PDB file of C-alpha atoms and ligand atoms in Angstrom:
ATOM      1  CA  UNK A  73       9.541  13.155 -31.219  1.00 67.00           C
ATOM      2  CA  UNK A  74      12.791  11.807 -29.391  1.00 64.00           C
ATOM      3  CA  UNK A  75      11.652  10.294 -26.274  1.00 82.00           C
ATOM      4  CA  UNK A  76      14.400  10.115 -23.728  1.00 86.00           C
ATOM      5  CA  UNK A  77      15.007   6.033 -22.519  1.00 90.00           C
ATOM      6  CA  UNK A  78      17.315   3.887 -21.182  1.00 91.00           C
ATOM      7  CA  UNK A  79      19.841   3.720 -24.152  1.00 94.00           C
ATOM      8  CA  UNK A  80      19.751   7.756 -24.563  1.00 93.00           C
ATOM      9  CA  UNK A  81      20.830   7.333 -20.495  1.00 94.00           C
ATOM     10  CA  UNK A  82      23.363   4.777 -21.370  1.00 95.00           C
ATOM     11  CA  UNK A  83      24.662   6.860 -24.555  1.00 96.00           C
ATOM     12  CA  UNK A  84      25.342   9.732 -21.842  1.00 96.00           C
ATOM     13  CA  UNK A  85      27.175   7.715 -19.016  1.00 96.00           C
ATOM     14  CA  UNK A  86      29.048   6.189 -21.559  1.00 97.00           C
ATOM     15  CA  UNK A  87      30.162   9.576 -23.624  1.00 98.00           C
ATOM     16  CA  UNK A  88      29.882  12.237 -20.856  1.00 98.00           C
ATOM     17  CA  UNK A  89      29.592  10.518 -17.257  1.00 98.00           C
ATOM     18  CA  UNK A  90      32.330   7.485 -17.430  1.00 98.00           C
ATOM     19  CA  UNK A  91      33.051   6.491 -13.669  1.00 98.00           C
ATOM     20  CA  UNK A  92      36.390   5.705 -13.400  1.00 98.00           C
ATOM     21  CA  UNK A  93      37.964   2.688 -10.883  1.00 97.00           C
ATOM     22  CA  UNK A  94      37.021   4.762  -7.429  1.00 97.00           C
ATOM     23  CA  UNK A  95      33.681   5.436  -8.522  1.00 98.00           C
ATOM     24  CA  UNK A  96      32.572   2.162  -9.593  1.00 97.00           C
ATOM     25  CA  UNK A  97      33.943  -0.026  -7.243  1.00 97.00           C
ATOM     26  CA  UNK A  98      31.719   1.825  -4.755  1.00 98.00           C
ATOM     27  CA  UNK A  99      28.834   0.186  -5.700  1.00 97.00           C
ATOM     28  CA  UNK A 100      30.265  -3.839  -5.149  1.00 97.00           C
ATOM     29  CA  UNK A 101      32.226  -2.093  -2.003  1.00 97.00           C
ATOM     30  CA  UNK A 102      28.303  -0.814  -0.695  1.00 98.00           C
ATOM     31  CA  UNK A 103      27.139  -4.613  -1.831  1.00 97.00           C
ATOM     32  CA  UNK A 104      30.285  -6.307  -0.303  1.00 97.00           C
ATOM     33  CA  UNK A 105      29.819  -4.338   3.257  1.00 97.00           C
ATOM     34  CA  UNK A 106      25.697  -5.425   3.366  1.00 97.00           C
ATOM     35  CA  UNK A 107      25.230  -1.706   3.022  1.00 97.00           C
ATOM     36  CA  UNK A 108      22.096  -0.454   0.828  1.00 96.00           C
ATOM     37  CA  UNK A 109      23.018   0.638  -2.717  1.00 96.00           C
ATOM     38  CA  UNK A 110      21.266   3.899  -2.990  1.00 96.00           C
ATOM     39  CA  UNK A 111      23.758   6.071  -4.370  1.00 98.00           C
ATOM     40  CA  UNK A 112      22.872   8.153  -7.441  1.00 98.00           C
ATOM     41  CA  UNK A 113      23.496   7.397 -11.039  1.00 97.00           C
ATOM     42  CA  UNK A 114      26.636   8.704 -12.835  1.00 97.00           C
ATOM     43  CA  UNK A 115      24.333  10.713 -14.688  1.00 97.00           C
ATOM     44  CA  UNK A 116      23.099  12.521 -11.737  1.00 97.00           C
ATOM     45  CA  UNK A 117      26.741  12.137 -10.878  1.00 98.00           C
ATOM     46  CA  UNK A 118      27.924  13.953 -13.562  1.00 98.00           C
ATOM     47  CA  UNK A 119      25.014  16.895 -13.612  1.00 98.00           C
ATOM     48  CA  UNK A 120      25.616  17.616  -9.937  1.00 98.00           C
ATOM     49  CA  UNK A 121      29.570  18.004 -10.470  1.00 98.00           C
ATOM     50  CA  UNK A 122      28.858  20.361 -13.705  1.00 98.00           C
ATOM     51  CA  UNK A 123      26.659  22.603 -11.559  1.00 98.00           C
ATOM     52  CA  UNK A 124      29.253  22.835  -9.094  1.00 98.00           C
ATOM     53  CA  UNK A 125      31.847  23.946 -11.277  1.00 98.00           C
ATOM     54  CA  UNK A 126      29.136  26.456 -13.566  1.00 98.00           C
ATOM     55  CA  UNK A 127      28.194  28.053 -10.341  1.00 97.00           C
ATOM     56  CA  UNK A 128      31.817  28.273  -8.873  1.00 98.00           C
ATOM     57  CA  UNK A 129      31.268  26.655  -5.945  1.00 98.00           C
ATOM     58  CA  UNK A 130      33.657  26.722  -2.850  1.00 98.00           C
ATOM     59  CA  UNK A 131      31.596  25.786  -0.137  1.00 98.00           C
ATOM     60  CA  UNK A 132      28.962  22.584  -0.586  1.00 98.00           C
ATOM     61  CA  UNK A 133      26.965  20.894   1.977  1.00 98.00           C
ATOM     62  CA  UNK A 134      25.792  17.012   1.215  1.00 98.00           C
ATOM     63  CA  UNK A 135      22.426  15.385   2.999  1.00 98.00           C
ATOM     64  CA  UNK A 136      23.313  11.904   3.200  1.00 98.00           C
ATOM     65  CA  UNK A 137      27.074  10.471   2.174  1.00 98.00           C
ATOM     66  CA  UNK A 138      26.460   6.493   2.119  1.00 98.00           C
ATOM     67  CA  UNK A 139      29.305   5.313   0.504  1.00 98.00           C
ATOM     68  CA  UNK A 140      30.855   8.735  -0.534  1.00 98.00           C
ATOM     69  CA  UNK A 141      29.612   8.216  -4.389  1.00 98.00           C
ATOM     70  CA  UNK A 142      27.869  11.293  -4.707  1.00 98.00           C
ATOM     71  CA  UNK A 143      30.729  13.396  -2.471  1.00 99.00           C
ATOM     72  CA  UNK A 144      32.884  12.012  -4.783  1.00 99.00           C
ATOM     73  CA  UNK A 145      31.453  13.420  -7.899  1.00 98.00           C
ATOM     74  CA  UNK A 146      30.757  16.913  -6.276  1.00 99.00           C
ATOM     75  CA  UNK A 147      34.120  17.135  -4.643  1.00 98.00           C
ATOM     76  CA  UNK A 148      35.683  16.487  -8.289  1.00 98.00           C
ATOM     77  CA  UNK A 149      33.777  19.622  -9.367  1.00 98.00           C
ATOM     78  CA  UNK A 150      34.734  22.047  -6.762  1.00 98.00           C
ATOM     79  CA  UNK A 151      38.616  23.936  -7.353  1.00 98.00           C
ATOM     80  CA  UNK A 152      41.063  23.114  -5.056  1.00 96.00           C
ATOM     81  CA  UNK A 153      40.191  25.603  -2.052  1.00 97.00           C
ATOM     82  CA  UNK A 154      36.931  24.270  -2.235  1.00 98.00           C
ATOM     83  CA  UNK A 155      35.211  22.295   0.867  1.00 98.00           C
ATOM     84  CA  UNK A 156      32.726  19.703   0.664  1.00 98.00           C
ATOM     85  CA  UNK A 157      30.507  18.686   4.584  1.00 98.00           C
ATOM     86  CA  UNK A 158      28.861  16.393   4.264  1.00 98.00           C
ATOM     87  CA  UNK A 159      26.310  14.785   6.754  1.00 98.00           C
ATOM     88  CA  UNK A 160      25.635  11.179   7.488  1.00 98.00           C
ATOM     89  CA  UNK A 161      23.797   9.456  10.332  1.00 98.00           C
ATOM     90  CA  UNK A 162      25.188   5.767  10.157  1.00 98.00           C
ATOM     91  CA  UNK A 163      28.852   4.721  11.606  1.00 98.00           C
ATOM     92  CA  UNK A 164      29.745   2.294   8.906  1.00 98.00           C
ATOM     93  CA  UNK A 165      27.805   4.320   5.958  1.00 98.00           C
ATOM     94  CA  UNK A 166      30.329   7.130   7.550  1.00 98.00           C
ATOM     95  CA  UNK A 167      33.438   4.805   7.814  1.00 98.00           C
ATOM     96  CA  UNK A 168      32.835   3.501   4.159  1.00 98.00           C
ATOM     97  CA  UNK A 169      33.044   6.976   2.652  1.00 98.00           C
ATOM     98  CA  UNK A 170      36.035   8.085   4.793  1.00 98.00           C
ATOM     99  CA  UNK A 171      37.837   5.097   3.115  1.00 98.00           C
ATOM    100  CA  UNK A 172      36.571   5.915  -0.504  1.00 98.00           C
ATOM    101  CA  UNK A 173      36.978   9.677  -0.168  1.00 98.00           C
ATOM    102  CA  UNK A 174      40.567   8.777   0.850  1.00 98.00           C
ATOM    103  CA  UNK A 175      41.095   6.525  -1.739  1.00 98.00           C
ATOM    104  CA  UNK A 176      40.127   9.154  -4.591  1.00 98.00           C
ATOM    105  CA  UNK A 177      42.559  11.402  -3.068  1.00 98.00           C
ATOM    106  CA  UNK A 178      39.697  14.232  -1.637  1.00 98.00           C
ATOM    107  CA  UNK A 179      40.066  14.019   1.776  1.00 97.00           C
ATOM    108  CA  UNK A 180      41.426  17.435   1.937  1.00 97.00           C
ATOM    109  CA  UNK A 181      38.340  18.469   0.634  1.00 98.00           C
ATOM    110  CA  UNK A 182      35.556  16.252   2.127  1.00 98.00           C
ATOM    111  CA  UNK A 183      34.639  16.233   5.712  1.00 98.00           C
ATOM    112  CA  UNK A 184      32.130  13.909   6.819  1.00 98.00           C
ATOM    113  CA  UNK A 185      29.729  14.804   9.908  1.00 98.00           C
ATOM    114  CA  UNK A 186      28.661  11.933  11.905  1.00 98.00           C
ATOM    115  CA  UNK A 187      25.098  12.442  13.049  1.00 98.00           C
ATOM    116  CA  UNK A 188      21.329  12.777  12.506  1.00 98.00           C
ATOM    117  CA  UNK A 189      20.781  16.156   9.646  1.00 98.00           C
ATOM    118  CA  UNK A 190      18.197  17.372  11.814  1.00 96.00           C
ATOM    119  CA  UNK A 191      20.190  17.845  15.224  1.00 97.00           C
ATOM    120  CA  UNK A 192      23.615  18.678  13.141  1.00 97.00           C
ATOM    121  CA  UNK A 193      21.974  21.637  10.974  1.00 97.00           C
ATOM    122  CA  UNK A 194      22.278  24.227  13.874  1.00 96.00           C
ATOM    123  CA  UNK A 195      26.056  23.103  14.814  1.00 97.00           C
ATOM    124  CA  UNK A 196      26.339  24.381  10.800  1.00 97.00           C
ATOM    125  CA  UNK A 197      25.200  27.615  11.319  1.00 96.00           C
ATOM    126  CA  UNK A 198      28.178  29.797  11.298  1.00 95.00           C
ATOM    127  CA  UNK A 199      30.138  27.352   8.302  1.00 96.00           C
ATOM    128  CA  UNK A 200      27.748  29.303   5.903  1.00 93.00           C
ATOM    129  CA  UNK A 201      26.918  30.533   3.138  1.00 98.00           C
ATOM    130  CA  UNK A 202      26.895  27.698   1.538  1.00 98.00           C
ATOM    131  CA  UNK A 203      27.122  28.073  -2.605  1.00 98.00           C
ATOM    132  CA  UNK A 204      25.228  24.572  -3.231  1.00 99.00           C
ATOM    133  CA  UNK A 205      23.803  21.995  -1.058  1.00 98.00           C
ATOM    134  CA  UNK A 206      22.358  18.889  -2.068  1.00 99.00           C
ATOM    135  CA  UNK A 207      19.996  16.732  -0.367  1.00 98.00           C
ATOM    136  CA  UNK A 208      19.934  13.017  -0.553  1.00 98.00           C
ATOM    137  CA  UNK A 209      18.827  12.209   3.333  1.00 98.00           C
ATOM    138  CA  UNK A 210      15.573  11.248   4.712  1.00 96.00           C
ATOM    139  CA  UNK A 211      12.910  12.560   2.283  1.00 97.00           C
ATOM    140  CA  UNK A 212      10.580  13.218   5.410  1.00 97.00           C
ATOM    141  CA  UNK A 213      12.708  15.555   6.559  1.00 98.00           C
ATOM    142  CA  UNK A 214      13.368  17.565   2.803  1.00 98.00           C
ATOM    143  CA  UNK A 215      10.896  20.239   4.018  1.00 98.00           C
ATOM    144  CA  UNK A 216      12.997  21.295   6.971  1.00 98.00           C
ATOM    145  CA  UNK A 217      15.765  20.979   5.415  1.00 98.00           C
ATOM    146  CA  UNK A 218      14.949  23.233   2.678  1.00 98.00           C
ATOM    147  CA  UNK A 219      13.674  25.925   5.620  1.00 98.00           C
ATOM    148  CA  UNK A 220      17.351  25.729   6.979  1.00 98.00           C
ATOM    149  CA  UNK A 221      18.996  25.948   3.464  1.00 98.00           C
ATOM    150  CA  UNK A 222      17.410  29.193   2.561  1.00 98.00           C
ATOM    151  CA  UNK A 223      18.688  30.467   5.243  1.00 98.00           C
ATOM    152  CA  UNK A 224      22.220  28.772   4.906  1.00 98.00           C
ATOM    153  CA  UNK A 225      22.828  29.443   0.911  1.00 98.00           C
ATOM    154  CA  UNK A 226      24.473  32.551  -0.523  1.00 98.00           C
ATOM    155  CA  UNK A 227      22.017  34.488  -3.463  1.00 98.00           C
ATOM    156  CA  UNK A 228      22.820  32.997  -6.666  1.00 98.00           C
ATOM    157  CA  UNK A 229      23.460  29.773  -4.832  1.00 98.00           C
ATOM    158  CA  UNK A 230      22.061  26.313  -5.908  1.00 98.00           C
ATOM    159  CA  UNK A 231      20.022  23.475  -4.512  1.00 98.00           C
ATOM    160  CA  UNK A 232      20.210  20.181  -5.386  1.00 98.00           C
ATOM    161  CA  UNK A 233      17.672  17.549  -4.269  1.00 98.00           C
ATOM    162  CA  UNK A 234      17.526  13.839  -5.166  1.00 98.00           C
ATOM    163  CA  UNK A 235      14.485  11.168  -5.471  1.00 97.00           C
ATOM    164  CA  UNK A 236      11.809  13.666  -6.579  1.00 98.00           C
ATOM    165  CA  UNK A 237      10.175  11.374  -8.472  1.00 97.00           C
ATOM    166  CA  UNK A 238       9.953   8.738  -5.592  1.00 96.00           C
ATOM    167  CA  UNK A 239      10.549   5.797  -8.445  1.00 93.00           C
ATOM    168  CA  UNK A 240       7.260   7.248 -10.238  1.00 92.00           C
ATOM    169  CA  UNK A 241       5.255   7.407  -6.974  1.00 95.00           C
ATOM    170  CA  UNK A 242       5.153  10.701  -6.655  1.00 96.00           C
ATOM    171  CA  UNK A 243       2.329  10.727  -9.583  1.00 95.00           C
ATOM    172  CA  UNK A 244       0.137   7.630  -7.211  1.00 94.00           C
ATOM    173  CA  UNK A 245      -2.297   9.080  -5.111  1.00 91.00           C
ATOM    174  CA  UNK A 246      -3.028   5.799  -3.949  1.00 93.00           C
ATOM    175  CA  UNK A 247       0.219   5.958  -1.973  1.00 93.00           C
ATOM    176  CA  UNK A 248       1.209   7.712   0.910  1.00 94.00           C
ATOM    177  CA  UNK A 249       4.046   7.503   3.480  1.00 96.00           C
ATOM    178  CA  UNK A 250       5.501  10.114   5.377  1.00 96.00           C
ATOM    179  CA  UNK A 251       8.539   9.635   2.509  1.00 97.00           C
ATOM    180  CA  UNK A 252       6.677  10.551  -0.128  1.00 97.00           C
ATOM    181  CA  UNK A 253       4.406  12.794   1.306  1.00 97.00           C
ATOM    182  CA  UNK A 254       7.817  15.165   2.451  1.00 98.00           C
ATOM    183  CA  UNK A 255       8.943  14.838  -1.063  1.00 98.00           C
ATOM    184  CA  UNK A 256       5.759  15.819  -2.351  1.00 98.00           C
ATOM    185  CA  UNK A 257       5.819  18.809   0.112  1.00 98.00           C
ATOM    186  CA  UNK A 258       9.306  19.461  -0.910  1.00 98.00           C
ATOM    187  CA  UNK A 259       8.403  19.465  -4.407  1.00 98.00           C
ATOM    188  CA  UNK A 260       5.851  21.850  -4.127  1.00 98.00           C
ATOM    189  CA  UNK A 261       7.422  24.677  -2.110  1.00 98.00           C
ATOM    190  CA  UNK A 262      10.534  24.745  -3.789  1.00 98.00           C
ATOM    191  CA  UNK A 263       8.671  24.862  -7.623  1.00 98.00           C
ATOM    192  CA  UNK A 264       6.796  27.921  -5.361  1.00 98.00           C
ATOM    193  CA  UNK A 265       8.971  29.602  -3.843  1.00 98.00           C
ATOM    194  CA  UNK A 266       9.226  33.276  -5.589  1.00 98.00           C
ATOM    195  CA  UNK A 267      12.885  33.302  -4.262  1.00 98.00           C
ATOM    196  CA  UNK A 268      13.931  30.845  -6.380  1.00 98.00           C
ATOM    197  CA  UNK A 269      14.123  29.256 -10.078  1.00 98.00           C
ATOM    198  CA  UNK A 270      13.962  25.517  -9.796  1.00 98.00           C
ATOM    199  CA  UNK A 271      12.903  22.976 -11.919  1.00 98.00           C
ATOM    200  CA  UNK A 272      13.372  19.148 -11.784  1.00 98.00           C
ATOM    201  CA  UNK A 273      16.290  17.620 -14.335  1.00 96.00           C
ATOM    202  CA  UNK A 274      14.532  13.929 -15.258  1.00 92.00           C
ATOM    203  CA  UNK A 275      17.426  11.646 -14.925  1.00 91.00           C
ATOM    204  CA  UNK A 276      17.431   8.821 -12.773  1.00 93.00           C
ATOM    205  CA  UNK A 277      14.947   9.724 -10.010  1.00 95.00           C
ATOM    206  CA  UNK A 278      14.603  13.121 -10.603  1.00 96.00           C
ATOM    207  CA  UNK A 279      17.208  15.773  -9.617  1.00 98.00           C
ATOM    208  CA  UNK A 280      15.317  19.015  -7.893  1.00 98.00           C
ATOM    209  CA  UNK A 281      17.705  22.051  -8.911  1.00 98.00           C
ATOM    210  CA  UNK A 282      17.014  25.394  -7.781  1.00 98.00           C
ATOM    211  CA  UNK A 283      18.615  29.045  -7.806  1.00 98.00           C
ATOM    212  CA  UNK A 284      18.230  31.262  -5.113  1.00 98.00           C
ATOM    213  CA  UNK A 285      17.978  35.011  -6.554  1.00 97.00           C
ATOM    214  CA  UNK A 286      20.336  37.451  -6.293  1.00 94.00           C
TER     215      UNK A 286
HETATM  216  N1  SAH B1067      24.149  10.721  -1.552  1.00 83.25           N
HETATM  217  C1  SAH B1067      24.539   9.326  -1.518  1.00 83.25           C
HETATM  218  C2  SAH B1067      23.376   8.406  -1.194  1.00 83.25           C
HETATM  219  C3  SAH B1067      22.697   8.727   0.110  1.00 83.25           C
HETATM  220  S1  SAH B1067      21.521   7.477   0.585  1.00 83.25           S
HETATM  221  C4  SAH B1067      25.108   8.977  -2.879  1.00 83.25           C
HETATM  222  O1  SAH B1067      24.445   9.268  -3.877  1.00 83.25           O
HETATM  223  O2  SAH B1067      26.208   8.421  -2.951  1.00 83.25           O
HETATM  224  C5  SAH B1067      20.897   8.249   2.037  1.00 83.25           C
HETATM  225  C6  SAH B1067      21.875   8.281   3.206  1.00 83.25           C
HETATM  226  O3  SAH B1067      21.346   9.189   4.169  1.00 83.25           O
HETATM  227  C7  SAH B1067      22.054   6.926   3.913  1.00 83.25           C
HETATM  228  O4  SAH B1067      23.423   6.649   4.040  1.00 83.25           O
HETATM  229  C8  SAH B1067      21.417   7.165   5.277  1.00 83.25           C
HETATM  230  O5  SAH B1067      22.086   6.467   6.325  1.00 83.25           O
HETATM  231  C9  SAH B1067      21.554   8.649   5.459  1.00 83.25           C
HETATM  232  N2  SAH B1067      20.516   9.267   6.322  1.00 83.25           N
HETATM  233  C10 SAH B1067      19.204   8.939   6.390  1.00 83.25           C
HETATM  234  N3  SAH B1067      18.565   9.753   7.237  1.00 83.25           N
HETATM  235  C11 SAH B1067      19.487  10.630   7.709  1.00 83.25           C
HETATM  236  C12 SAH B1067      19.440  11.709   8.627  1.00 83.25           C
HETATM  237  N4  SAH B1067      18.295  12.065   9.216  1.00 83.25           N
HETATM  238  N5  SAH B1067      20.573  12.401   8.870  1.00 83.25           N
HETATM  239  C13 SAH B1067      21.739  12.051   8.257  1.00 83.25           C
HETATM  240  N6  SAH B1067      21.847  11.028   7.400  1.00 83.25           N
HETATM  241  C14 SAH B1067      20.742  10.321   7.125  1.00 83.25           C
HETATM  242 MG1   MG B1068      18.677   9.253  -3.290  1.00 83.25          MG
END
């Protein structure tokens, strides 16, 4: 049986989810700036921007910009009257992105919100539906967020939620924080939730995906 590792990974950024210059010089831009390097993989990269365009997405809401790596990738797969939010709580995580979004030419599509998720979410309100949203913020917090979303995302809309594997710990009963212990939550309501198809897609640290009925 073909068991999916490393090199399979490698033999799918390297055939399907190249980064070009913008994309990877965000990474030794996030080093460069002491700034934490948590962006997803170009895999994940790749899988969030083909979801994007499969579902036709206009309107997307992001959980979390850092550097603008993942806003990048899901701006690329939105048309060009499409519109990107996306929320971040830290000035210079905020002030990074600005300056990579503008380099890769998406500014006209990208706005970045300054602020904590959990006070901005109401101020978001009436810039719904939303046709995907993906979370990448504060895995505490994934549980309210995903109470908000459902009532934020358009039927046949999509969810997108990173780190559900925790970096394996989600399997460790020996560990709990309140981090893992929202993601476990998270995990568990969304796989649940009878208004909704959702599974988790296995690269890098585990991509939730869900699909709100119609
Ligand atoms: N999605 C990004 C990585 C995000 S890392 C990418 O793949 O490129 C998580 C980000 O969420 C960090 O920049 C952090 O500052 C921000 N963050 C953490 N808690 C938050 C909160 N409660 N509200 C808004 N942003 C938050
Ligand atoms: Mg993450």
């Amino acid at each position: 049986m073909p068991t999916y590792n490393r090199a399979l990974s490698d033999y799918i950024v390297q055939n399907f989810a190249v980064e070009d210059d913008i994309l990877s010089q965000i990474h030794s831009a996030l080093t460069q700036h002491g700034l934490p390097t948590y962006s997803i993989n170009a895999e994940e990269g790749r899988f969030l921007q083909f979801l994007v365009r499969a579902s036709g997405t206009k309107s997307a809401l992001e959980f979390g910009t850092l550097g603008g790596y993942s806003a990048i990738w899901i701006a690329r797969g939105l048309p060009n009257d499409g519109r990107l939010i996306t929320i971040e709580k830290d000035r210079d995580h905020a002030t990074l992105a600005q300056e990579q979004i503008k380099l890769a030419g998406l500014d006209h599509k990208v706005e970045i919100r300054e602020g904590d998720a959990r006070v901005l979410m109401p101020s978001l309100n009436d810039e719904g539906p939303f046709d995907f949203v993906f979370i990448d913020a504060d895995n505490s917090n994934y549980p309210i967020y995903l109470d908000w979303i459902l009532d934020h995302l358009r039927p046949g809309g999509i969810i997108a939620a990173h780190n559900a594997f925790v970096h394996g710990m989600i399997l460790d009963k020996d560990h709990h924080s309140p981090y893992l212990e929202g993601t476990r939550r998270f995990n568990l309501a969304i796989a649940a939730d009878s208004r909704l198809i959702a599974t988790i897609f296995p690269a890098g640290d585990g991509m939730v995906v869900a699909v709100l009925n119609t």
